[in-house]
C-alpha positions as protocol buffer text, in pm:
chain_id: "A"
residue {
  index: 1
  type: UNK
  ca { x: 2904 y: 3201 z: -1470 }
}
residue {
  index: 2
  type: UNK
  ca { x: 3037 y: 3533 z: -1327 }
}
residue {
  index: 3
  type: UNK
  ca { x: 3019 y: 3594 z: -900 }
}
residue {
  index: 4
  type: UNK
  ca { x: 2733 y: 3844 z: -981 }
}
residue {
  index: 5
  type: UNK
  ca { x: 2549 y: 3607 z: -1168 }
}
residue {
  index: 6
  type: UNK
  ca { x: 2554 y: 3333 z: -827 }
}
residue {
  index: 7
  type: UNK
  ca { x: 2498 y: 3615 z: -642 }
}
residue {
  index: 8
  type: UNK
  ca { x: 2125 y: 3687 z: -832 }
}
residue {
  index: 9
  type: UNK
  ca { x: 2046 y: 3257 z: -836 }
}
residue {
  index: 10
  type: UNK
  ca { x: 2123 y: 3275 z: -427 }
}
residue {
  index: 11
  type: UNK
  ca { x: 1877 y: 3576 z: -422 }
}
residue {
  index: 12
  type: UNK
  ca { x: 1636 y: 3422 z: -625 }
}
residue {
  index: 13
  type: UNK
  ca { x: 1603 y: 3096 z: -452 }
}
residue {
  index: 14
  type: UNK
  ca { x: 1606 y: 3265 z: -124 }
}
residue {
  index: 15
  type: UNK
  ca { x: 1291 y: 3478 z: -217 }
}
residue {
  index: 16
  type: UNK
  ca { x: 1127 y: 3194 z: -336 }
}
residue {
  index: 17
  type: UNK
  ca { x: 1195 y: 2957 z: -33 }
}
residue {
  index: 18
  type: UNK
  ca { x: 1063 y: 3221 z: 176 }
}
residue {
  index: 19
  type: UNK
  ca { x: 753 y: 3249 z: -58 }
}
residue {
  index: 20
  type: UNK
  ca { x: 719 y: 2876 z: -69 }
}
residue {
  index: 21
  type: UNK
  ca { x: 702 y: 2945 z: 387 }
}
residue {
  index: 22
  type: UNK
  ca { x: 468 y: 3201 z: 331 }
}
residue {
  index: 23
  type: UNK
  ca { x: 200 y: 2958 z: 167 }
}
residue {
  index: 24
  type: UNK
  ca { x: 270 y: 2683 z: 387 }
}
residue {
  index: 25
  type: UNK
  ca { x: 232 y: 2932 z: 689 }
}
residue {
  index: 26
  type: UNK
  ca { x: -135 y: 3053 z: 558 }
}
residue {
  index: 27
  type: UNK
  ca { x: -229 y: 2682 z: 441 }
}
residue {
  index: 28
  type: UNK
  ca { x: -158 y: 2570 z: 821 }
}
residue {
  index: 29
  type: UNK
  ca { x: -357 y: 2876 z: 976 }
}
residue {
  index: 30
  type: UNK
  ca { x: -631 y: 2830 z: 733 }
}
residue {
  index: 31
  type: UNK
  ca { x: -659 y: 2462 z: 844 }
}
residue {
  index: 32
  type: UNK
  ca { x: -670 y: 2532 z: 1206 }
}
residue {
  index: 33
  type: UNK
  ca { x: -938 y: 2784 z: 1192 }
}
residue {
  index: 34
  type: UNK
  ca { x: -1171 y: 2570 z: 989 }
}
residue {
  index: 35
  type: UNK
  ca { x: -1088 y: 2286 z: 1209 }
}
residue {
  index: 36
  type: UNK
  ca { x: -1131 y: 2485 z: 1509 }
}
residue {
  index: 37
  type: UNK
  ca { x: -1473 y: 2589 z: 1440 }
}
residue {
  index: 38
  type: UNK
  ca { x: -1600 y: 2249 z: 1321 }
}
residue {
  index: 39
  type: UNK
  ca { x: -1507 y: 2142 z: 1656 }
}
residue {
  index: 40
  type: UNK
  ca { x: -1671 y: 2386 z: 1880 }
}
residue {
  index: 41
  type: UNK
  ca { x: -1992 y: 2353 z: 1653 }
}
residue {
  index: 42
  type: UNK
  ca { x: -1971 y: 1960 z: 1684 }
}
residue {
  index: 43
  type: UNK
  ca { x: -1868 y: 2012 z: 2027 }
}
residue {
  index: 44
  type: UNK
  ca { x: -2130 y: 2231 z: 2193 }
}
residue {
  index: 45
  type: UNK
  ca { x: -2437 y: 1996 z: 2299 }
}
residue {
  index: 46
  type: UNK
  ca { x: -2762 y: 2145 z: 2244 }
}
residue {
  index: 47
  type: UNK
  ca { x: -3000 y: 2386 z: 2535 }
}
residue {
  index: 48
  type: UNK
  ca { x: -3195 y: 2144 z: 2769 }
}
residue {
  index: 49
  type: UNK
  ca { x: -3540 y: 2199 z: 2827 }
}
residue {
  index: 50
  type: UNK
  ca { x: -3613 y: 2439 z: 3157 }
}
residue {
  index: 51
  type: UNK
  ca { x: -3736 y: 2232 z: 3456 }
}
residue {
  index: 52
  type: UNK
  ca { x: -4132 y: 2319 z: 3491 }
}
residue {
  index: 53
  type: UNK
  ca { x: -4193 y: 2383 z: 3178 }
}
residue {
  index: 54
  type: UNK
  ca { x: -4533 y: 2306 z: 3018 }
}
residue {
  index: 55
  type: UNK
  ca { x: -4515 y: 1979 z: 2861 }
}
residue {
  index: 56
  type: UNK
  ca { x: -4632 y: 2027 z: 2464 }
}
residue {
  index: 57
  type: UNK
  ca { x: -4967 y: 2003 z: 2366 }
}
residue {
  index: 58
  type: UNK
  ca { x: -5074 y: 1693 z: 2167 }
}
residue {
  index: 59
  type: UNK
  ca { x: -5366 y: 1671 z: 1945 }
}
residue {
  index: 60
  type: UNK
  ca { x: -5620 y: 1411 z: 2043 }
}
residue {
  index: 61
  type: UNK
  ca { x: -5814 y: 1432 z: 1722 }
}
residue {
  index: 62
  type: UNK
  ca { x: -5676 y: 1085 z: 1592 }
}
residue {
  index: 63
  type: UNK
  ca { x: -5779 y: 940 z: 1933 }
}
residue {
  index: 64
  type: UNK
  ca { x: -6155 y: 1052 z: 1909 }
}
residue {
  index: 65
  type: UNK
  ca { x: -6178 y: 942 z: 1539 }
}
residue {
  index: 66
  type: UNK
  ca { x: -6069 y: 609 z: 1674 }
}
residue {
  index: 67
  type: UNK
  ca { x: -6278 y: 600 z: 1976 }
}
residue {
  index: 68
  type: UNK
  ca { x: -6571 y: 842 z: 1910 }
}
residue {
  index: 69
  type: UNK
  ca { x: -6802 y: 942 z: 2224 }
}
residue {
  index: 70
  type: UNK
  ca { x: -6996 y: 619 z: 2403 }
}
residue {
  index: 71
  type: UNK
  ca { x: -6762 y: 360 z: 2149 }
}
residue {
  index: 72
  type: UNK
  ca { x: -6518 y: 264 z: 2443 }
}
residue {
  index: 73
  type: UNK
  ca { x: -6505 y: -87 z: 2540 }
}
residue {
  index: 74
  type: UNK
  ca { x: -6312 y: 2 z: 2872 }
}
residue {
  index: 75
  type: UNK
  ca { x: -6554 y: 69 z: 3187 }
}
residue {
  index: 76
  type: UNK
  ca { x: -6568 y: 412 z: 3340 }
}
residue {
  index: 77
  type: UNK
  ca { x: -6378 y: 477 z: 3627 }
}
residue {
  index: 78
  type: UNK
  ca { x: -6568 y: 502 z: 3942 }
}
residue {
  index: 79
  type: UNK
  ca { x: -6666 y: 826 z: 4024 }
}
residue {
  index: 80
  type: UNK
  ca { x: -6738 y: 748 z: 4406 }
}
residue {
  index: 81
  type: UNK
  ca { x: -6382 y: 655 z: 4528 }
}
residue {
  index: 82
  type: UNK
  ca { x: -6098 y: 854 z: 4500 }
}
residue {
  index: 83
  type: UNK
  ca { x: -5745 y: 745 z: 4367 }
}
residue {
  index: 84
  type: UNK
  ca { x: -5561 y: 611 z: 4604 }
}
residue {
  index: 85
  type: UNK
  ca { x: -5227 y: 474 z: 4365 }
}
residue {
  index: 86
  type: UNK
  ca { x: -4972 y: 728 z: 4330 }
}
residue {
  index: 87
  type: UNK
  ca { x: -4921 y: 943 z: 4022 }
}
residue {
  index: 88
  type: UNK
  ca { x: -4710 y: 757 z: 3785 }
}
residue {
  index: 89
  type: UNK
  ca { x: -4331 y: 879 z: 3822 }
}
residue {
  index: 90
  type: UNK
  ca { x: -4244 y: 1150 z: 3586 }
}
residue {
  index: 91
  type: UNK
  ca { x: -4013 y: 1046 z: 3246 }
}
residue {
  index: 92
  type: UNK
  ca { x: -3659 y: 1050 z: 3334 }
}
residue {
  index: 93
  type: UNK
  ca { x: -3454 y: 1307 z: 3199 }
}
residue {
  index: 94
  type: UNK
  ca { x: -3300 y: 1233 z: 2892 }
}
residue {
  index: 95
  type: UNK
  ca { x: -2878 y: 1241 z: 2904 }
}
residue {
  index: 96
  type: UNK
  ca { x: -2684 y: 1565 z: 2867 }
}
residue {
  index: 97
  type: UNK
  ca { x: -2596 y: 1571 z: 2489 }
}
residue {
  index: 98
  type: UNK
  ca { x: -2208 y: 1565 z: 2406 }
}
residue {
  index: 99
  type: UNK
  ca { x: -1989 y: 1586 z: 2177 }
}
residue {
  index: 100
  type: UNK
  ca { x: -1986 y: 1263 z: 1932 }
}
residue {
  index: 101
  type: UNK
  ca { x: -1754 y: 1143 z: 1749 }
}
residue {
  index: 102
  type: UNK
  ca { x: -1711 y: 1417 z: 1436 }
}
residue {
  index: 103
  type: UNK
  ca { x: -1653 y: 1689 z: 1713 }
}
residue {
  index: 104
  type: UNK
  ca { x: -1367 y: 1492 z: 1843 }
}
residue {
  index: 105
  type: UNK
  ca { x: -1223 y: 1466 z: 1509 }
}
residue {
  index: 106
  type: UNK
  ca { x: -1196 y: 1796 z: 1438 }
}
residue {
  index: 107
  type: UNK
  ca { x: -1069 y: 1924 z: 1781 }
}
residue {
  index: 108
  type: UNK
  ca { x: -762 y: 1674 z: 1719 }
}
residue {
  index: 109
  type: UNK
  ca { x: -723 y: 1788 z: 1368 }
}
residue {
  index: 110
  type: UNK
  ca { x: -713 y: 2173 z: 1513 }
}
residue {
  index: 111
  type: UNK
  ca { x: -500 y: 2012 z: 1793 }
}
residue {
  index: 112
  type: UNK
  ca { x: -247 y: 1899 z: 1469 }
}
residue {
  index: 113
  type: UNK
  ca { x: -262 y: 2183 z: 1272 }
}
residue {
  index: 114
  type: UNK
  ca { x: -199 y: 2429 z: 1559 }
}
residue {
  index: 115
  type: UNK
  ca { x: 126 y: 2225 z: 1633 }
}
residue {
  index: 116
  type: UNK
  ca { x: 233 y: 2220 z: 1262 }
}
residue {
  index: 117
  type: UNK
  ca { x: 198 y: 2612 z: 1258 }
}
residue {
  index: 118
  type: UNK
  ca { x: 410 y: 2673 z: 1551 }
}
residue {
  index: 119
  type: UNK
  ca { x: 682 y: 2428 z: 1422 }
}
residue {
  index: 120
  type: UNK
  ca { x: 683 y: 2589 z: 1115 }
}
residue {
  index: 121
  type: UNK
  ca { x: 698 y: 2950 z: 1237 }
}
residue {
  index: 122
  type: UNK
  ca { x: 977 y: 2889 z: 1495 }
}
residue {
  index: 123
  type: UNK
  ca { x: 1169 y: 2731 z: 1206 }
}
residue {
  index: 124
  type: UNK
  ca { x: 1123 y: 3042 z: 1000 }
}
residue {
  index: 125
  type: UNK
  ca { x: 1206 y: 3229 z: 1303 }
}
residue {
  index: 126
  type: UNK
  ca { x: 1508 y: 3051 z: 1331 }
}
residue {
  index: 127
  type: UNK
  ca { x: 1632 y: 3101 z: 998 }
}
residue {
  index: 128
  type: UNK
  ca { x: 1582 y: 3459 z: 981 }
}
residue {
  index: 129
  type: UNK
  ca { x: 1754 y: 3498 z: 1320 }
}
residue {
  index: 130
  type: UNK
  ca { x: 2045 y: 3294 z: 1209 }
}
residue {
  index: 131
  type: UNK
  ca { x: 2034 y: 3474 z: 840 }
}
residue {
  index: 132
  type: UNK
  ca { x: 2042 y: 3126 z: 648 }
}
residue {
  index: 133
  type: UNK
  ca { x: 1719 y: 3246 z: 438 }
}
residue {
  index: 134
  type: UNK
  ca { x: 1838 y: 3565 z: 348 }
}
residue {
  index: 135
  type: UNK
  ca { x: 1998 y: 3624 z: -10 }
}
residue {
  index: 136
  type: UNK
  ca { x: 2253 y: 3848 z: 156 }
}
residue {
  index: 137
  type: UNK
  ca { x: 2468 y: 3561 z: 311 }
}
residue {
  index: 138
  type: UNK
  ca { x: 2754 y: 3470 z: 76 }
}
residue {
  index: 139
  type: UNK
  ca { x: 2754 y: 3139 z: -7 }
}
residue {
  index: 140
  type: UNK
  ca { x: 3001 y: 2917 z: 168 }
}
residue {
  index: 141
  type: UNK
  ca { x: 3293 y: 2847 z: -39 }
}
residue {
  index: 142
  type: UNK
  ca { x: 3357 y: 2460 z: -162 }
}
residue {
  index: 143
  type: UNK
  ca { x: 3652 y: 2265 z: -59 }
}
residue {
  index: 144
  type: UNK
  ca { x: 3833 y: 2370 z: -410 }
}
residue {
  index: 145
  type: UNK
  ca { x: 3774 y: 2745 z: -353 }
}
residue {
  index: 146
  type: UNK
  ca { x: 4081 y: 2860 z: -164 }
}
residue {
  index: 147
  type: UNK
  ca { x: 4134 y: 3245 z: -195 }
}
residue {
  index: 148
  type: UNK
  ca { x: 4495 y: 3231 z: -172 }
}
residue {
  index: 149
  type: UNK
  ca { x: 4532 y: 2992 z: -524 }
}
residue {
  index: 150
  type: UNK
  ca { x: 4618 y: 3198 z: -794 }
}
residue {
  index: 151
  type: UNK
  ca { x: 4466 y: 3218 z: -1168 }
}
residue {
  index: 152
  type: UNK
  ca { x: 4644 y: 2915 z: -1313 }
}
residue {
  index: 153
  type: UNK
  ca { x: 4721 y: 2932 z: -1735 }
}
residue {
  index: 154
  type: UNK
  ca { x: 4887 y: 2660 z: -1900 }
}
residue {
  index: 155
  type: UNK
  ca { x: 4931 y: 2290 z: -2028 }
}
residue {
  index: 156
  type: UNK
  ca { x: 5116 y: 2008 z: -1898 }
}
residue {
  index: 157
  type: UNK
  ca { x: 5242 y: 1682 z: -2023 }
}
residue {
  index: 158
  type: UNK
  ca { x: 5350 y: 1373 z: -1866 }
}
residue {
  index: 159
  type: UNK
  ca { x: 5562 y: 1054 z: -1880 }
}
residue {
  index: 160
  type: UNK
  ca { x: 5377 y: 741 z: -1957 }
}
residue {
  index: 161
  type: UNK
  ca { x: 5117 y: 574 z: -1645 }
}
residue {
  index: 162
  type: UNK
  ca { x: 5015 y: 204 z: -1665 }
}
residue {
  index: 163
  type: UNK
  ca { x: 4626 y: 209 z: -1693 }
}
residue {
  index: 164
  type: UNK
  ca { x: 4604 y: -150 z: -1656 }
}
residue {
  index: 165
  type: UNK
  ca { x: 4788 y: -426 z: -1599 }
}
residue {
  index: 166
  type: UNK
  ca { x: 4703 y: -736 z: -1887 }
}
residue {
  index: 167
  type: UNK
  ca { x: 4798 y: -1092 z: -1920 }
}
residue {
  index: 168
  type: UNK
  ca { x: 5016 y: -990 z: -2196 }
}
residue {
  index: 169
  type: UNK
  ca { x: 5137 y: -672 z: -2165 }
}
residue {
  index: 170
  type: UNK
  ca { x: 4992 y: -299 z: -2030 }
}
residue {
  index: 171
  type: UNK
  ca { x: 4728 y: -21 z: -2150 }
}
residue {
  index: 172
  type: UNK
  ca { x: 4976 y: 282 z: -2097 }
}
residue {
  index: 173
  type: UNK
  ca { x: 4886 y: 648 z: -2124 }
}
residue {
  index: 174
  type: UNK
  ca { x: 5038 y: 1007 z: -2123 }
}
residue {
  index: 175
  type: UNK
  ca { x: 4851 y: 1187 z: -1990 }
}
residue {
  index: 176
  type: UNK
  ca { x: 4804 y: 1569 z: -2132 }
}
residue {
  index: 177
  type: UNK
  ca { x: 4618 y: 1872 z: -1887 }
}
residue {
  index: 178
  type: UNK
  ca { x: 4530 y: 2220 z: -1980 }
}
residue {
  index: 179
  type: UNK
  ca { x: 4431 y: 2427 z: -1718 }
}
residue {
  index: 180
  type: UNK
  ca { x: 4265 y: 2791 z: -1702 }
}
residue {
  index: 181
  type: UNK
  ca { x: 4097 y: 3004 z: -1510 }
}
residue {
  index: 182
  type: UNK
  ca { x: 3714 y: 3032 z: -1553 }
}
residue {
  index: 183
  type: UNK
  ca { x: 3565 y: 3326 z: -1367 }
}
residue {
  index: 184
  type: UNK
  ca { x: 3723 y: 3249 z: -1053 }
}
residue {
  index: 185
  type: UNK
  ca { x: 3723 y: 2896 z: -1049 }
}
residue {
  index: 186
  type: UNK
  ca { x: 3996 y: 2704 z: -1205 }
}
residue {
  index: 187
  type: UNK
  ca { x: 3906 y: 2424 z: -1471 }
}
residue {
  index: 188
  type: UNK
  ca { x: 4116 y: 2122 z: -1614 }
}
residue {
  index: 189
  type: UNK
  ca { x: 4057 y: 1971 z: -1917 }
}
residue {
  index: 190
  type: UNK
  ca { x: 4264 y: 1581 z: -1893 }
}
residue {
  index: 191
  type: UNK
  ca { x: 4304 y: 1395 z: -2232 }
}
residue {
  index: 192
  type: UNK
  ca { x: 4413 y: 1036 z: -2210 }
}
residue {
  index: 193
  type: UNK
  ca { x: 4557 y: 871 z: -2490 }
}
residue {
  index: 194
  type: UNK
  ca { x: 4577 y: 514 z: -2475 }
}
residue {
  index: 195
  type: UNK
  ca { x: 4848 y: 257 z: -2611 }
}
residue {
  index: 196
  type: UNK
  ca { x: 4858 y: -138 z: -2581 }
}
residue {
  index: 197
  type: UNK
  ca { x: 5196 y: -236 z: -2530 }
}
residue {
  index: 198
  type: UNK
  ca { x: 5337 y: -581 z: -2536 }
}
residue {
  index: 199
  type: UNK
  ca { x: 5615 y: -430 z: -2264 }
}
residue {
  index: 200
  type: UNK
  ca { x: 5605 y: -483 z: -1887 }
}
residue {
  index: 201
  type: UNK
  ca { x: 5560 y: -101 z: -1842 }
}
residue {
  index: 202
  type: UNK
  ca { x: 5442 y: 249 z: -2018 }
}
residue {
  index: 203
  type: UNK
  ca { x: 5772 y: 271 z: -2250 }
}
residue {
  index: 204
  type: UNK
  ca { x: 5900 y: 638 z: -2372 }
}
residue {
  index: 205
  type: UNK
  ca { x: 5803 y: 620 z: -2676 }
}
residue {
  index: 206
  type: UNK
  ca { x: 5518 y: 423 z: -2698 }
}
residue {
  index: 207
  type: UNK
  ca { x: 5542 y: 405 z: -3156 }
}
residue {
  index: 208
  type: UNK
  ca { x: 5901 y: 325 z: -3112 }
}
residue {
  index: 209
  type: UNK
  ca { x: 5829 y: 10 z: -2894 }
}
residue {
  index: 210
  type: UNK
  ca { x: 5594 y: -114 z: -3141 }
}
residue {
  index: 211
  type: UNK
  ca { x: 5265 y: -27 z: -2934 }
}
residue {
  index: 212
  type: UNK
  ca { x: 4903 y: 5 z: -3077 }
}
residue {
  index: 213
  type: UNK
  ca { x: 4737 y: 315 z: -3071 }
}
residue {
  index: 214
  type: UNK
  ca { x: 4392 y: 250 z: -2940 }
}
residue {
  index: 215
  type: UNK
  ca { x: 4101 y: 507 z: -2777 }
}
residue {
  index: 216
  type: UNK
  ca { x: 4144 y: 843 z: -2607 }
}
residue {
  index: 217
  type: UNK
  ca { x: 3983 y: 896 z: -2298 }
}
residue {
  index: 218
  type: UNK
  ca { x: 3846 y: 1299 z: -2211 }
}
residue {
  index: 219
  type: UNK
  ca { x: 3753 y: 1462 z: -1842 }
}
residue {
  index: 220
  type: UNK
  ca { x: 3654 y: 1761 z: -1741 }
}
residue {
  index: 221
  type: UNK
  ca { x: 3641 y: 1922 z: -1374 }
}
residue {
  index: 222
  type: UNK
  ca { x: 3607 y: 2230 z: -1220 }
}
residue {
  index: 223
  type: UNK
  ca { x: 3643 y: 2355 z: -844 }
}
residue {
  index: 224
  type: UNK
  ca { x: 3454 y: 2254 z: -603 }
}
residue {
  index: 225
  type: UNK
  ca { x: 3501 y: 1869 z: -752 }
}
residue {
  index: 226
  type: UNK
  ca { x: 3866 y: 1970 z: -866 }
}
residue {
  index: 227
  type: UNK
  ca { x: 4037 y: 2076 z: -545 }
}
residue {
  index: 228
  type: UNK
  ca { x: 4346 y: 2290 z: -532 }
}
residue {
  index: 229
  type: UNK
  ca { x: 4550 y: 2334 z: -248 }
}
residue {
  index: 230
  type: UNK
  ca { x: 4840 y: 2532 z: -222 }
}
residue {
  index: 231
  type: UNK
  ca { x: 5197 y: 2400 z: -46 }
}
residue {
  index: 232
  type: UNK
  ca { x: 5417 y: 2655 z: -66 }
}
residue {
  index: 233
  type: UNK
  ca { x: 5518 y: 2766 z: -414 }
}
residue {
  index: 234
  type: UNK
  ca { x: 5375 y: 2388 z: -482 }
}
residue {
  index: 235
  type: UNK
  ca { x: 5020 y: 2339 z: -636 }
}
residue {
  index: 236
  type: UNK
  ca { x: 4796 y: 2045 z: -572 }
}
residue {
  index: 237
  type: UNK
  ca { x: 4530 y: 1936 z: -750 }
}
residue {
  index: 238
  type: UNK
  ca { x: 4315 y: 1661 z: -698 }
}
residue {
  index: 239
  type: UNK
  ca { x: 3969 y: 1530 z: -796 }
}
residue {
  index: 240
  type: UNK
  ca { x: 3786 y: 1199 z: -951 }
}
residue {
  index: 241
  type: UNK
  ca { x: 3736 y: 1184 z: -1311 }
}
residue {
  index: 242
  type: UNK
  ca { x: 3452 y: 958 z: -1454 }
}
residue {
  index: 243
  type: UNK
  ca { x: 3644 y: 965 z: -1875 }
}
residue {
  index: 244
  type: UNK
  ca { x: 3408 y: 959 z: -2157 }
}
residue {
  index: 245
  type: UNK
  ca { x: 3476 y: 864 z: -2561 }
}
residue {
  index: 246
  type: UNK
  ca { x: 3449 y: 1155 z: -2857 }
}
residue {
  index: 247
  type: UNK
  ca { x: 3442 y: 973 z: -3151 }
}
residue {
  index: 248
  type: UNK
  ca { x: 3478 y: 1176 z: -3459 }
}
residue {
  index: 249
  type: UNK
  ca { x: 3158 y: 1267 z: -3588 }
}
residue {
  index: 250
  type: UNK
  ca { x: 2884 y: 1123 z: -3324 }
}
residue {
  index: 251
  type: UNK
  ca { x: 2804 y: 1238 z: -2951 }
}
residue {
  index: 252
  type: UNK
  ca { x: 3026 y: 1176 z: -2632 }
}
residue {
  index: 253
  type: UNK
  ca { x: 2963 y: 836 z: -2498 }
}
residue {
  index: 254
  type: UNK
  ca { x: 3060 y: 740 z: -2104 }
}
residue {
  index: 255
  type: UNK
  ca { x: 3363 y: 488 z: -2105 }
}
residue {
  index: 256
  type: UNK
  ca { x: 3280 y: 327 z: -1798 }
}
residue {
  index: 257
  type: UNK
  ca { x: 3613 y: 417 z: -1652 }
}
residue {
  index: 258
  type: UNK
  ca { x: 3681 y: 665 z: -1298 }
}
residue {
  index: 259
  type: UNK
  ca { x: 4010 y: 727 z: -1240 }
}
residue {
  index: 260
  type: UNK
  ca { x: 4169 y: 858 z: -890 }
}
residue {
  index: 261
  type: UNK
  ca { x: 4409 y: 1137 z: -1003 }
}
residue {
  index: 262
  type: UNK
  ca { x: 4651 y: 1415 z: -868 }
}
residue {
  index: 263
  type: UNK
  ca { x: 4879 y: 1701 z: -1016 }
}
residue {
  index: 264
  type: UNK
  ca { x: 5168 y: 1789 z: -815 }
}
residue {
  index: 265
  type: UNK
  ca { x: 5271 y: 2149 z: -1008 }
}
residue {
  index: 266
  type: UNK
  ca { x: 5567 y: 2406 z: -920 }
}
residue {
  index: 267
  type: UNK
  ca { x: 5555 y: 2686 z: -1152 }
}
residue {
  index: 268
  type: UNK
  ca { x: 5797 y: 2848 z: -1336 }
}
residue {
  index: 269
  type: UNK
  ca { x: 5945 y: 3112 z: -1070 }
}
residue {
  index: 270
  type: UNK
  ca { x: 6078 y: 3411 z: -1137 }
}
residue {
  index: 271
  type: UNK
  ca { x: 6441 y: 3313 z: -1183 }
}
residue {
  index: 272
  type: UNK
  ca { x: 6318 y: 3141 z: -1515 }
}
residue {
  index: 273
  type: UNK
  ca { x: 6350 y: 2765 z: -1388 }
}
residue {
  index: 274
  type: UNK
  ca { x: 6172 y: 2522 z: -1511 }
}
residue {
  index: 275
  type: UNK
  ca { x: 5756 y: 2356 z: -1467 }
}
residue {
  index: 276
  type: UNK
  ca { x: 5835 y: 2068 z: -1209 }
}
residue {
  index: 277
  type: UNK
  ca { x: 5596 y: 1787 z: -1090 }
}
residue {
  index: 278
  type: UNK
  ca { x: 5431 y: 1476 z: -1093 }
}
residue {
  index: 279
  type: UNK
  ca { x: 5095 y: 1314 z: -1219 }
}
residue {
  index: 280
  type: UNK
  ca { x: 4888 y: 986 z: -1002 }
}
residue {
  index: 281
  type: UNK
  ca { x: 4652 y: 801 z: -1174 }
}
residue {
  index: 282
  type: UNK
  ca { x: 4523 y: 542 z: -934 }
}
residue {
  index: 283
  type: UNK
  ca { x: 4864 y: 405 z: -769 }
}
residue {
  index: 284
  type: UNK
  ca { x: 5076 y: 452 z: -1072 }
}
residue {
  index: 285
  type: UNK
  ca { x: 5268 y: 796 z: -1059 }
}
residue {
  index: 286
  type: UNK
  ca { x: 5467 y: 981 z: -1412 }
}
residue {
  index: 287
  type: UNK
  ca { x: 5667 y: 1322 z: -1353 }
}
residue {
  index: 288
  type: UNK
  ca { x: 5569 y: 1641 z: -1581 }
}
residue {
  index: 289
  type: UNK
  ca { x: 5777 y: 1659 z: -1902 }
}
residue {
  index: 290
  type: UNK
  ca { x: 5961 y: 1996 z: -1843 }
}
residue {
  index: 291
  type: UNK
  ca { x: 5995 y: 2065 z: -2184 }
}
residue {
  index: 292
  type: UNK
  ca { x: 5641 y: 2019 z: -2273 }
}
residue {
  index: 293
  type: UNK
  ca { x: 5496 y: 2170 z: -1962 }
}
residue {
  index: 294
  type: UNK
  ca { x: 5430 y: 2550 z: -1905 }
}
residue {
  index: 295
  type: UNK
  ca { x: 5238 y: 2714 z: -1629 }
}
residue {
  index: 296
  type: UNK
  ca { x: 5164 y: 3049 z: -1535 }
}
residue {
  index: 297
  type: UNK
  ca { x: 5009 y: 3136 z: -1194 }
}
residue {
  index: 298
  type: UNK
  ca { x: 4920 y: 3505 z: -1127 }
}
């Protein structure tokens, strides 16, 4: 992927993070209106009656069915004496209506939403200040992205490594690396061919000593995991490598192995001298074949 090509993914995702705000922003405000007017309607307690007013008028007619004229049981009251009892007291006034429970609900839930919109909008505020949301802040560069390492073009090769240590004998390797540069990023591609030996260590020639060819192990990294530091005229490169299996004819399969490695890489100066260095795997170091190794680093 070309620089130009990042470039348009960062601007996408920053226009759609900032759309993504946008709803949130309106979902909030939308919630906080509604919420806000639910409360005030469950809020406000209803007019109470003015003081003097005429009390309503109640039809009788269901009492005179009931009791039609001279059907009463009850005496007369005297007519001769007047009433000497007070009035019976007036009804007490019924309680100023509030706001039940549903009211409060709702003012809390406008309470909530109000606070949720102003977090959100300072944060957006923030970002925009700061220019993190914006597609037109470069992306910082990874720990492998050094702008003083050079393209790097080449292959190197490598003494043998013990892989593991057995009862009887060792898994050896020699480890083989191609490097390049891929569109500003460099890329290695390790290939591990194995050997079991029936020696105490990796021996120089591995079919000489009489040891069995057995699986090849293949990794691939690329900067940021690969990182590349630069020493001097010296190269470093460093990284962890999770190996997988290639078997003719079927799909990669995982290993199960992760190997801890490092390139230490001089290249070939302009005097003509020779590709100098050293491979770790794990704990177990090899130097770089010279003969086999070449490098170019513009």
């Amino acid at each position: 992927m070309t620089r130009t090509a990042a470039a348009m993914l960062v601007g996408m995702d920053a226009s759609a993070a900032w759309l993504v705000l946008g709803t949130v922003l309106g979902v909030l405000l939308s919630a906080t209106v509604v919420a806000g007017v639910l409360a005030y309607r469950w809020a406000v307690p209803p007019a109470a009656p003015e003081p003097g007013a005429a009390a309503p008028r109640v039809d009788d007619l269901a009492d005179f069915l009931e009791h039609p004229p001279g059907t009463r049981t009850e005496p007369p009251a005297p007519a001769d004496w007047a009433m000497l009892a007070a009035p019976p007291p007036a009804p007490a006034a019924p309680p100023p209506a509030t706001a039940d429970g549903r009211g409060r609900t709702y003012l809390q839930l406008a309470a909530l939403s109000l606070t949720a919109l102003t977090l959100v909008g300072v944060a957006a505020a923030v970002a925009a200040a700061t220019g993190t949301g914006g597609a037109a802040s470069p992306a910082p560069a990874g720990p492998g992205a050094d702008p003083d390492t050079p393209a790097l073009e080449g292959e190197l090769r490598a003494a043998g490594i013990v892989l593991e240590q057995r009862a009887v004998g060792v898994t050896a390797t020699y480890p083989e690396i191609r490097l390049r540069d891929d569109g500003g990023s460099t890329h290695l591609e390790l290939r591990l061919p194995t050997w079991n030996c029936f020696t105490a260590s990796a021996p120089a020639d591995p079919a000489a000593a009489g040891c069995v060819r057995s699986v090849v192990e293949h990794a691939e990294l690329s900067t940021p995991e690969l990182v590349v530091e630069r020493e001097g005229e010296r190269l470093r490169l460093h990284g962890r490598a999770a190996t997988e299996l290639r078997p003719f004819g079927t799909p990669p399969e995982p290993s199960g192995h992760a190997y801890e490695f490092e390139v230490t890489v001089t290249p070939r100066n302009d005097a003509g001298g020779p590709v100098t260095g050293e491979v770790r795997i794990g704990t177990n170091t090899a130097p770089l074949v010279q003969e086999l190794s070449e490098l170019d680093a513009d």
